[in-house]
CSV table of C-alpha atoms in Angstrom, one decimal:
chain,number,residue,atom,x,y,z
A,1,MET,CA,26.4,-1.4,19.5
A,2,ALA,CA,29.2,1.2,19.2
A,3,GLY,CA,29.4,1.7,22.9
A,4,ASP,CA,29.8,-2.0,23.7
A,5,LYS,CA,32.5,-2.3,21.0
A,6,GLU,CA,34.5,0.7,22.3
A,7,THR,CA,34.2,-0.6,25.9
A,8,LEU,CA,35.6,-4.0,24.9
A,9,LEU,CA,38.3,-2.4,22.8
A,10,SER,CA,39.3,-0.2,25.8
A,11,MET,CA,39.7,-3.4,27.9
A,12,GLY,CA,42.4,-4.6,25.6
A,13,PHE,CA,40.5,-7.2,23.6
A,14,ASP,CA,41.4,-7.8,19.9
A,15,SER,CA,39.2,-5.9,17.4
A,16,ALA,CA,38.5,-9.1,15.4
A,17,ARG,CA,37.4,-11.0,18.5
A,18,VAL,CA,35.2,-8.1,19.6
A,19,GLU,CA,33.5,-8.0,16.2
A,20,TRP,CA,33.1,-11.8,16.2
A,21,ALA,CA,31.5,-11.8,19.7
A,22,LEU,CA,29.1,-8.9,18.9
A,23,LYS,CA,28.0,-10.6,15.7
A,24,ALA,CA,27.7,-14.0,17.2
A,25,THR,CA,25.6,-12.7,20.1
A,26,GLY,CA,23.4,-10.5,17.9
A,27,ASN,CA,24.5,-7.3,19.7
A,28,ARG,CA,22.4,-8.3,22.7
A,29,GLY,CA,24.7,-6.4,25.1
A,30,LEU,CA,28.0,-6.2,26.7
A,31,GLN,CA,27.6,-9.2,29.1
A,32,PRO,CA,26.8,-11.8,26.3
A,33,ALA,CA,29.7,-10.5,24.2
A,34,MET,CA,32.1,-10.7,27.2
A,35,ASP,CA,31.0,-14.3,27.9
A,36,HIS,CA,31.5,-15.2,24.2
A,37,ILE,CA,35.1,-13.8,24.2
A,38,ILE,CA,35.9,-15.7,27.5
A,39,GLU,CA,34.4,-19.0,26.3
A,40,HIS,CA,36.1,-18.9,22.9
A,41,GLU,CA,39.5,-17.6,24.2
A,42,GLY,CA,42.3,-19.3,22.3
A,43,GLN,CA,40.1,-20.4,19.3
A,44,PRO,CA,40.9,-19.0,15.9
A,45,VAL,CA,38.6,-16.2,14.7
A,46,PRO,CA,36.5,-17.3,11.8
A,47,GLU,CA,35.4,-15.3,8.8
A,48,LEU,CA,32.6,-12.8,9.8
A,49,SER,CA,30.6,-13.6,6.7
A,50,GLY,CA,30.3,-17.3,7.9
A,51,VAL,CA,29.2,-16.3,11.4
A,52,ASN,CA,25.4,-16.7,11.9
A,53,GLU,CA,23.9,-13.8,13.8
A,54,SER,CA,21.7,-14.8,16.7
A,55,THR,CA,18.0,-14.0,16.1
A,56,ASN,CA,17.0,-14.6,19.7
A,57,SER,CA,15.4,-11.8,21.6
A,58,ARG,CA,17.5,-10.1,24.3
A,59,VAL,CA,17.9,-12.4,27.2
A,60,PRO,CA,17.0,-10.7,30.4
A,61,MET,CA,19.8,-10.4,32.9
A,62,ASP,CA,19.5,-10.4,36.7
A,63,VAL,CA,20.6,-7.5,38.9
A,64,ASP,CA,24.1,-8.7,39.3
A,65,ASP,CA,24.6,-9.1,35.6
A,66,ASP,CA,23.3,-5.6,35.0
A,67,GLU,CA,25.7,-4.3,37.6
A,68,ASP,CA,28.6,-6.1,36.0
A,69,ALA,CA,27.7,-4.7,32.6
A,70,GLU,CA,27.6,-1.2,34.0
A,71,ALA,CA,30.9,-1.8,35.7
A,72,LEU,CA,32.4,-3.0,32.4
A,73,ARG,CA,31.1,0.1,30.7
A,74,SER,CA,32.6,2.3,33.3
A,75,LEU,CA,36.0,0.9,32.4
A,76,GLY,CA,35.7,2.1,28.8
A,77,VAL,CA,34.2,5.0,26.9
A,78,VAL,CA,31.5,7.0,28.6
A,79,ALA,CA,28.2,7.0,26.6
A,80,GLY,CA,26.8,10.2,25.0
A,81,ASN,CA,24.1,10.6,27.7
A,82,ALA,CA,26.7,10.9,30.5
A,83,VAL,CA,27.0,14.2,32.5
A,84,GLU,CA,29.9,16.5,32.1
A,85,ALA,CA,33.3,15.0,33.1
A,86,LYS,CA,33.9,17.6,35.9
A,87,LYS,CA,30.6,16.7,37.6
A,88,SER,CA,29.3,13.6,39.4
A,89,ILE,CA,26.2,12.4,41.1
A,90,LYS,CA,26.3,11.7,44.8
A,91,CYS,CA,23.9,9.6,46.9
A,92,SER,CA,22.9,11.6,50.0
A,93,GLU,CA,22.0,8.4,51.9
A,94,CYS,CA,25.1,6.3,51.5
A,95,GLY,CA,27.6,8.8,50.1
A,96,LYS,CA,28.6,6.9,47.0
A,97,ILE,CA,29.6,8.9,43.9
A,98,PHE,CA,28.5,7.9,40.4
A,99,LYS,CA,29.9,9.1,37.1
A,100,ASN,CA,26.6,9.4,35.2
A,101,THR,CA,22.9,9.3,35.7
A,102,ALA,CA,22.6,5.7,34.4
A,103,LEU,CA,24.8,4.4,37.2
A,104,ALA,CA,22.9,6.5,39.7
A,105,ASN,CA,19.5,5.2,38.5
A,106,PHE,CA,20.8,1.6,38.7
A,107,HIS,CA,22.0,2.2,42.2
A,108,ALA,CA,18.5,3.6,43.1
A,109,GLU,CA,16.7,0.6,41.7
A,110,LYS,CA,19.1,-1.8,43.5
A,111,SER,CA,19.3,-0.2,46.9
A,112,GLY,CA,16.0,1.8,47.1
A,113,HIS,CA,17.8,5.1,47.8
A,114,ASP,CA,16.1,8.1,46.3
A,115,GLN,CA,18.1,11.1,47.6
A,116,PHE,CA,20.7,12.2,45.1
A,117,GLU,CA,22.6,15.5,44.5
A,118,GLU,CA,25.0,16.8,42.0
A,119,SER,CA,28.6,16.9,43.1
A,120,THR,CA,31.6,18.9,42.0
A,121,GLU,CA,33.8,16.0,42.9
A,122,GLU,CA,35.6,14.5,40.0
A,123,ILE,CA,35.9,10.8,39.7
A,124,LYS,CA,39.4,10.0,38.9
A,125,PRO,CA,39.8,7.8,35.7
A,126,LEU,CA,41.2,4.4,36.3
A,127,THR,CA,44.8,3.7,35.3
A,128,GLU,CA,45.7,0.8,33.0
A,129,GLU,CA,46.7,-1.3,35.9
A,130,GLU,CA,43.5,-0.5,37.8
A,131,LYS,CA,41.5,-1.4,34.6
A,132,LYS,CA,43.3,-4.7,34.3
A,133,GLN,CA,42.8,-5.5,38.0
A,134,ARG,CA,39.1,-4.5,37.7
A,135,LEU,CA,38.7,-6.7,34.6
A,136,GLU,CA,40.3,-9.7,36.4
A,137,GLU,CA,37.9,-9.2,39.3
A,138,LEU,CA,34.9,-9.1,36.9
A,139,LYS,CA,36.2,-12.2,35.2
A,140,ALA,CA,36.6,-14.0,38.5
A,141,LYS,CA,33.1,-12.9,39.6
A,142,MET,CA,31.5,-14.1,36.3
A,143,ALA,CA,33.3,-17.5,36.6
A,144,GLU,CA,32.1,-17.8,40.2
A,145,LYS,CA,28.5,-17.1,39.0
A,146,ARG,CA,28.8,-19.7,36.3
A,147,SER,CA,30.1,-22.2,38.8
A,148,LYS,CA,27.3,-21.5,41.2
A,149,LYS,CA,24.8,-21.8,38.3
A,150,ALA,CA,26.3,-25.1,37.3
A,151,GLU,CA,26.0,-26.4,40.9
A,152,VAL,CA,22.4,-25.3,41.0
A,153,GLU,CA,21.6,-27.0,37.7
A,154,ALA,CA,23.4,-30.2,38.9
A,155,ALA,CA,21.3,-30.2,42.1
A,156,GLU,CA,18.1,-29.6,40.1
A,157,PHE,CA,19.1,-32.5,37.8
A,158,LYS,CA,19.5,-34.8,40.7
A,159,VAL,CA,16.1,-33.8,42.1
A,160,ASN,CA,14.5,-34.3,38.8
A,161,GLU,CA,16.2,-37.6,38.3
A,162,ALA,CA,15.0,-38.8,41.7
A,163,ILE,CA,11.5,-37.7,40.8
A,164,ARG,CA,11.7,-39.5,37.5
A,165,ARG,CA,12.9,-42.7,39.0
A,166,LYS,CA,10.3,-42.6,41.7
A,167,ALA,CA,7.6,-42.1,39.1
A,168,GLY,CA,9.0,-44.9,37.0
A,169,LYS,CA,8.9,-47.2,40.1
A,170,GLU,CA,5.3,-46.2,40.8
A,171,ILE,CA,4.3,-46.8,37.2
A,172,GLY,CA,6.0,-50.2,37.3
A,173,LYS,CA,4.2,-51.1,40.5
A,174,ILE,CA,0.9,-50.1,39.0
A,175,LYS,CA,1.5,-52.3,36.0
A,176,GLU,CA,2.5,-55.2,38.2
A,177,ASP,CA,-0.7,-54.8,40.2
A,178,MET,CA,-2.8,-54.6,37.0
A,179,LYS,CA,-1.1,-57.8,35.7
A,180,LEU,CA,-1.8,-59.5,39.1
A,181,LYS,CA,-5.4,-58.5,39.0
A,182,GLU,CA,-5.8,-59.7,35.4
A,183,ALA,CA,-4.2,-63.1,36.3
A,184,MET,CA,-6.6,-63.4,39.3
A,185,LYS,CA,-9.5,-62.7,37.1
A,186,GLU,CA,-8.4,-65.3,34.5
A,187,ALA,CA,-7.9,-67.8,37.3
A,188,GLU,CA,-11.4,-67.1,38.7
A,189,ALA,CA,-12.9,-67.4,35.2
A,190,LYS,CA,-11.1,-70.7,34.5
A,191,LYS,CA,-12.2,-72.0,37.9
A,192,ARG,CA,-15.8,-71.0,37.2
A,193,GLU,CA,-15.7,-72.6,33.8
A,194,LYS,CA,-14.4,-75.9,35.3
A,195,ILE,CA,-17.2,-75.9,37.8
A,196,GLU,CA,-19.8,-75.2,35.2
A,197,ASP,CA,-18.4,-77.9,32.9
A,198,ALA,CA,-18.4,-80.4,35.8
A,199,ARG,CA,-22.1,-79.5,36.6
A,200,ALA,CA,-23.0,-79.9,32.9
A,201,LYS,CA,-21.2,-83.3,32.7
A,202,ALA,CA,-22.8,-84.5,35.9
A,203,ALA,CA,-26.3,-83.5,34.5
A,204,VAL,CA,-25.6,-85.3,31.2
A,205,LYS,CA,-24.4,-88.4,33.1
A,206,ALA,CA,-27.5,-88.4,35.3
A,207,GLN,CA,-29.6,-88.1,32.2
A,208,ILE,CA,-27.8,-91.0,30.6
A,209,GLU,CA,-28.4,-93.1,33.7
A,210,ALA,CA,-32.1,-92.1,33.8
A,211,ASP,CA,-32.4,-93.1,30.1
A,212,LYS,CA,-30.8,-96.5,30.7
A,213,LYS,CA,-33.1,-97.1,33.6
A,214,ALA,CA,-36.1,-96.1,31.6
A,215,ARG,CA,-35.1,-98.4,28.8
A,216,ALA,CA,-34.6,-101.3,31.2
A,217,GLU,CA,-38.0,-100.8,32.7
A,218,LYS,CA,-39.6,-100.6,29.3
A,219,ALA,CA,-37.9,-103.8,28.3
A,220,ALA,CA,-39.1,-105.5,31.5
A,221,ARG,CA,-42.7,-104.4,30.8
A,222,GLU,CA,-42.5,-105.7,27.2
A,223,LYS,CA,-41.1,-109.0,28.4
A,224,ALA,CA,-43.9,-109.3,31.0
A,225,LEU,CA,-46.5,-108.6,28.4
A,226,ARG,CA,-45.0,-111.3,26.1
A,227,ASP,CA,-44.9,-113.8,28.9
A,228,GLY,CA,-48.4,-113.0,30.1
A,229,GLN,CA,-47.2,-111.9,33.5
A,230,PRO,CA,-49.0,-109.1,35.4
A,231,LEU,CA,-47.3,-105.7,35.2
A,232,THR,CA,-45.6,-104.5,38.4
A,233,ALA,CA,-45.8,-100.8,39.3
A,234,THR,CA,-42.6,-99.1,38.6
A,235,SER,CA,-41.5,-95.8,40.0
A,236,SER,CA,-41.8,-93.4,37.1
A,237,ALA,CA,-40.8,-90.5,39.4
A,238,VAL,CA,-37.2,-91.7,39.8
A,239,PRO,CA,-35.8,-90.5,36.5
A,240,ALA,CA,-37.6,-87.2,37.0
A,241,THR,CA,-34.9,-85.9,39.4
A,242,PRO,CA,-31.9,-86.0,37.0
A,243,ALA,CA,-34.1,-84.6,34.2
A,244,VAL,CA,-35.0,-81.6,36.4
A,245,ALA,CA,-31.3,-81.1,37.2
A,246,SER,CA,-30.4,-81.4,33.5
A,247,ILE,CA,-33.1,-78.8,32.6
A,248,SER,CA,-31.8,-76.4,35.4
A,249,VAL,CA,-28.3,-76.7,34.1
A,250,ALA,CA,-29.2,-76.3,30.5
A,251,SER,CA,-31.5,-73.4,31.3
A,252,LYS,CA,-28.8,-71.5,33.3
A,253,ASP,CA,-28.0,-68.1,31.7
A,254,PHE,CA,-24.5,-68.5,30.3
A,255,LYS,CA,-23.4,-65.2,28.6
A,256,GLU,CA,-20.8,-66.8,26.4
A,257,THR,CA,-20.4,-70.1,24.6
A,258,ARG,CA,-17.0,-71.7,23.9
A,259,LEU,CA,-16.8,-73.8,20.7
A,260,GLN,CA,-14.1,-76.2,19.6
A,261,ILE,CA,-15.0,-76.9,16.0
A,262,ARG,CA,-13.6,-80.0,14.3
A,263,MET,CA,-13.5,-80.8,10.6
A,264,ALA,CA,-14.9,-84.1,9.5
A,265,THR,CA,-11.9,-84.5,7.3
A,266,GLY,CA,-9.5,-84.0,10.2
A,267,GLY,CA,-7.0,-81.3,10.8
A,268,GLN,CA,-6.4,-78.6,13.4
A,269,PRO,CA,-9.7,-77.6,15.2
A,270,TYR,CA,-11.0,-74.0,15.3
A,271,THR,CA,-11.6,-72.5,18.7
A,272,THR,CA,-13.8,-69.4,19.2
A,273,THR,CA,-16.1,-67.8,21.9
A,274,LEU,CA,-19.4,-66.3,20.9
A,275,PRO,CA,-22.3,-64.8,22.8
A,276,SER,CA,-24.9,-67.3,23.8
A,277,ASP,CA,-27.6,-65.3,22.1
A,278,ALA,CA,-25.7,-65.4,18.8
A,279,PRO,CA,-27.4,-67.4,16.0
A,280,LEU,CA,-25.8,-70.6,14.7
A,281,ARG,CA,-25.2,-68.8,11.4
A,282,GLU,CA,-22.4,-66.8,13.0
A,283,VAL,CA,-20.5,-70.1,13.6
A,284,ALA,CA,-20.8,-70.9,9.9
A,285,GLU,CA,-19.6,-67.4,9.0
A,286,PHE,CA,-16.7,-67.8,11.3
A,287,LEU,CA,-15.7,-71.0,9.6
A,288,ALA,CA,-16.1,-69.5,6.2
A,289,GLY,CA,-13.7,-66.7,7.2
A,290,GLN,CA,-11.1,-69.3,8.3
A,291,SER,CA,-11.2,-71.5,5.2
A,292,LEU,CA,-12.2,-70.8,1.6
A,293,ALA,CA,-13.4,-74.4,1.2
A,294,ILE,CA,-16.3,-73.8,3.5
A,295,ASP,CA,-19.5,-72.2,2.2
A,296,VAL,CA,-22.1,-70.8,4.6
A,297,ASP,CA,-25.0,-72.0,2.6
A,298,THR,CA,-23.9,-75.6,2.2
A,299,VAL,CA,-22.0,-76.4,5.5
A,300,THR,CA,-23.6,-78.6,8.1
A,301,LEU,CA,-22.8,-79.0,11.8
A,302,THR,CA,-23.2,-82.1,13.8
A,303,GLN,CA,-23.0,-82.7,17.6
A,304,GLN,CA,-21.7,-86.0,18.7
A,305,PHE,CA,-23.4,-86.2,22.1
A,306,PRO,CA,-26.3,-86.0,22.3
A,307,ARG,CA,-26.4,-86.9,18.6
A,308,LYS,CA,-27.9,-84.0,16.6
A,309,THR,CA,-27.4,-82.5,13.2
A,310,PHE,CA,-28.0,-78.8,12.6
A,311,ALA,CA,-29.4,-78.0,9.1
A,312,GLN,CA,-29.9,-74.7,7.4
A,313,ALA,CA,-33.2,-74.2,9.2
A,314,ASP,CA,-31.4,-74.1,12.5
A,315,PHE,CA,-29.0,-71.4,11.5
A,316,GLY,CA,-31.4,-68.7,12.7
A,317,LYS,CA,-31.7,-70.1,16.2
A,318,SER,CA,-29.4,-69.0,19.0
A,319,LEU,CA,-26.7,-71.2,20.5
A,320,LYS,CA,-28.6,-71.2,23.8
A,321,ASP,CA,-31.8,-72.5,22.2
A,322,LEU,CA,-29.9,-75.2,20.4
A,323,GLY,CA,-28.3,-76.4,23.7
A,324,LEU,CA,-24.7,-75.6,22.8
A,325,THR,CA,-24.0,-73.6,26.0
A,326,PRO,CA,-21.8,-73.3,27.9
A,327,SER,CA,-19.4,-75.3,25.6
A,328,ALA,CA,-19.7,-77.6,22.6
A,329,VAL,CA,-17.5,-79.5,20.1
A,330,PRO,CA,-19.4,-79.5,16.8
A,331,ILE,CA,-18.1,-81.3,13.7
A,332,VAL,CA,-18.3,-79.7,10.3
A,333,SER,CA,-19.3,-81.6,7.2
A,334,LEU,CA,-18.8,-80.1,3.7
A,335,VAL,CA,-21.4,-80.8,1.0
A,336,TYR,CA,-20.0,-81.0,-2.5
A,337,GLN,CA,-22.3,-80.5,-5.5
A,338,THR,CA,-22.0,-83.3,-8.0
A,339,TYR,CA,-21.1,-82.3,-11.6
A,340,ARG,CA,-23.9,-83.3,-13.9
A,341,PRO,CA,-23.1,-83.0,-17.6
A,342,ASN,CA,-25.7,-81.9,-20.1
A,343,ILE,CA,-26.1,-85.1,-22.1
A,344,GLY,CA,-29.2,-84.0,-24.1
A,345,PRO,CA,-32.6,-85.6,-24.4
A,346,ARG,CA,-31.9,-88.0,-27.2
A,347,TYR,CA,-30.1,-90.5,-25.0
A,348,SER,CA,-32.6,-92.5,-23.1
A,349,LEU,CA,-31.9,-93.7,-19.5
A,350,GLN,CA,-32.3,-97.4,-20.5
A,351,ALA,CA,-29.9,-97.0,-23.4
A,352,ARG,CA,-27.3,-95.5,-21.1
A,353,LEU,CA,-27.8,-98.2,-18.5
A,354,ASP,CA,-27.4,-101.0,-21.1
A,355,ARG,CA,-24.1,-99.6,-22.4
A,356,LYS,CA,-21.0,-101.2,-21.1
A,357,PRO,CA,-18.0,-99.2,-19.9
A,358,SER,CA,-15.5,-98.2,-22.6
A,359,LYS,CA,-12.0,-97.0,-22.6
A,360,CYS,CA,-11.2,-93.6,-21.1
A,361,ILE,CA,-10.7,-90.8,-23.5
A,362,ASN,CA,-7.2,-90.5,-22.0
A,363,MET,CA,-6.7,-94.2,-22.5
A,364,CYS,CA,-6.1,-94.8,-18.8
A,365,ILE,CA,-8.3,-97.8,-17.8
A,366,ASN,CA,-11.9,-99.0,-18.2
A,367,ILE,CA,-14.2,-96.4,-16.8
A,368,SER,CA,-17.1,-97.5,-14.6
A,369,HIS,CA,-20.7,-96.4,-14.1
A,370,VAL,CA,-21.4,-93.8,-11.4
A,371,PHE,CA,-25.0,-93.1,-10.6
A,372,ASP,CA,-25.7,-89.5,-9.5
A,373,GLY,CA,-29.5,-89.7,-9.0
A,374,ILE,CA,-30.5,-88.5,-12.5
A,375,SER,CA,-28.4,-90.2,-15.0
A,376,ARG,CA,-25.7,-92.8,-15.2
A,377,ARG,CA,-22.3,-91.4,-16.3
A,378,HIS,CA,-18.9,-92.8,-16.9
A,379,SER,CA,-15.9,-91.5,-14.8
A,380,CYS,CA,-12.3,-92.6,-14.9
A,381,PHE,CA,-10.6,-93.7,-11.7
A,382,LEU,CA,-7.3,-92.1,-12.6
A,383,CYS,CA,-7.9,-88.9,-14.5
A,384,ALA,CA,-11.5,-88.3,-13.3
A,385,SER,CA,-12.6,-87.6,-16.9
A,386,VAL,CA,-16.4,-87.8,-17.5
A,387,ARG,CA,-17.9,-89.4,-20.6
A,388,VAL,CA,-21.3,-90.6,-21.5
A,389,THR,CA,-21.5,-93.7,-23.7
A,390,ARG,CA,-23.8,-93.7,-26.6
C-alpha cells in the first residue's frame, strides 16, 4: 500500500529495500514489511521481477503488533482519513491525545474507554532525532517479542518432545507385553501338545501290550488243543482296559492335526497343520502345491504304525475319522504310469515271447524283456529306448 511505503521511506529506509519488502510480503501490512527489512538487513537487494509475491492471506496480528504498526505509521505520513492537522482527539478518561480517529478507535478497543472529545491541542510533529529514537525503541520491542516467542516455542517443543518420548515408551512397553503374552501362549500350546502326544503314545503302547498278551493267550489255547489238554479260563477282560483308554484318547476332540509328511524316495519332509475335520484330499492337494511331481489323483499315503495305506477312496474321509489326530507321519508314494507302445494286433503274444533280445537301436547293449502286464516289450538298460521284436 502507498501509506506503508511512504511510512517506511519516512523512517529512512532505502526505496529499493522498501519495494522488495512490500512485494515479498504481498503488501500484507507495515509490520510484516518491517520484519522483512530487519531480517534481510545487509543482504543485497534482488531483482524485483524475480521476487515471488506471497499469496498467503493476511496473517492476523495481536494487539501489541497492531499498536506497533499504528505507532510506526504515526512516524510517517498521515493517512487520508486523518483529521485536520490543527485538531486532535482527547480521551476524557485518561487524558491521552491522539492524532486521528484511527488511533483513538484503537485506544478504545484496547483500554475499553469510550469517552472522547475533540481538542484544539496540536500534537507536535516528531523531530528526526525523536523519529530515530522511536524507531530504535520499536526495533528493540519487536526483537524482544521475537525472543519471547522463541522461548515459548522452545518450551513447547520440550513439552511435546517429552510427551512423544513418553508415548514411545508406553508403546514399547505394550509391544513387549504382547510379545510376552504370545510367548506364554506358545509355551502353553507346546506343553499341551507334549502332554497329548505322551497320552497318545501311552495308549498306543498299552494297545501293543494288550495285542501281545492276546496273541500269547491265543497261541497257548491252540497249543493246548493240539496237545489234547483241557482249556484253562483266561481273563479276557484284562486287555479291555487299555483298549478303552486307546479309544478315549483317539476319540478326544482335537481341533488341529499336525502332519510331518515324508517322501518314500527320501528328501526333506513337509510339515503342515490342518483342521481335524479336513478331508485327506487336502493333504494330497498340499503336497501337489509343494512339488510338481505329485499328482492328487495318483498319490498314495501310508502310515507306518499302525500299518495302514490310504487309497483314493479314503480321500473323502476326515483326518479325525482316519485316526491321524493329533499328529501323524504319513509317507507318500508316487505311482508312475507305465508307457505301453501301440504294437498293433498282427504280432501275437506268443510270437513276442519267443523272440530273443536283439541289439538296441542305438547300438548300446542287448536289450531285455520287460513284462508290463499286457505285452512283453524290449527296453535298453542305458538309453531306455523301447523296441518290440518282430
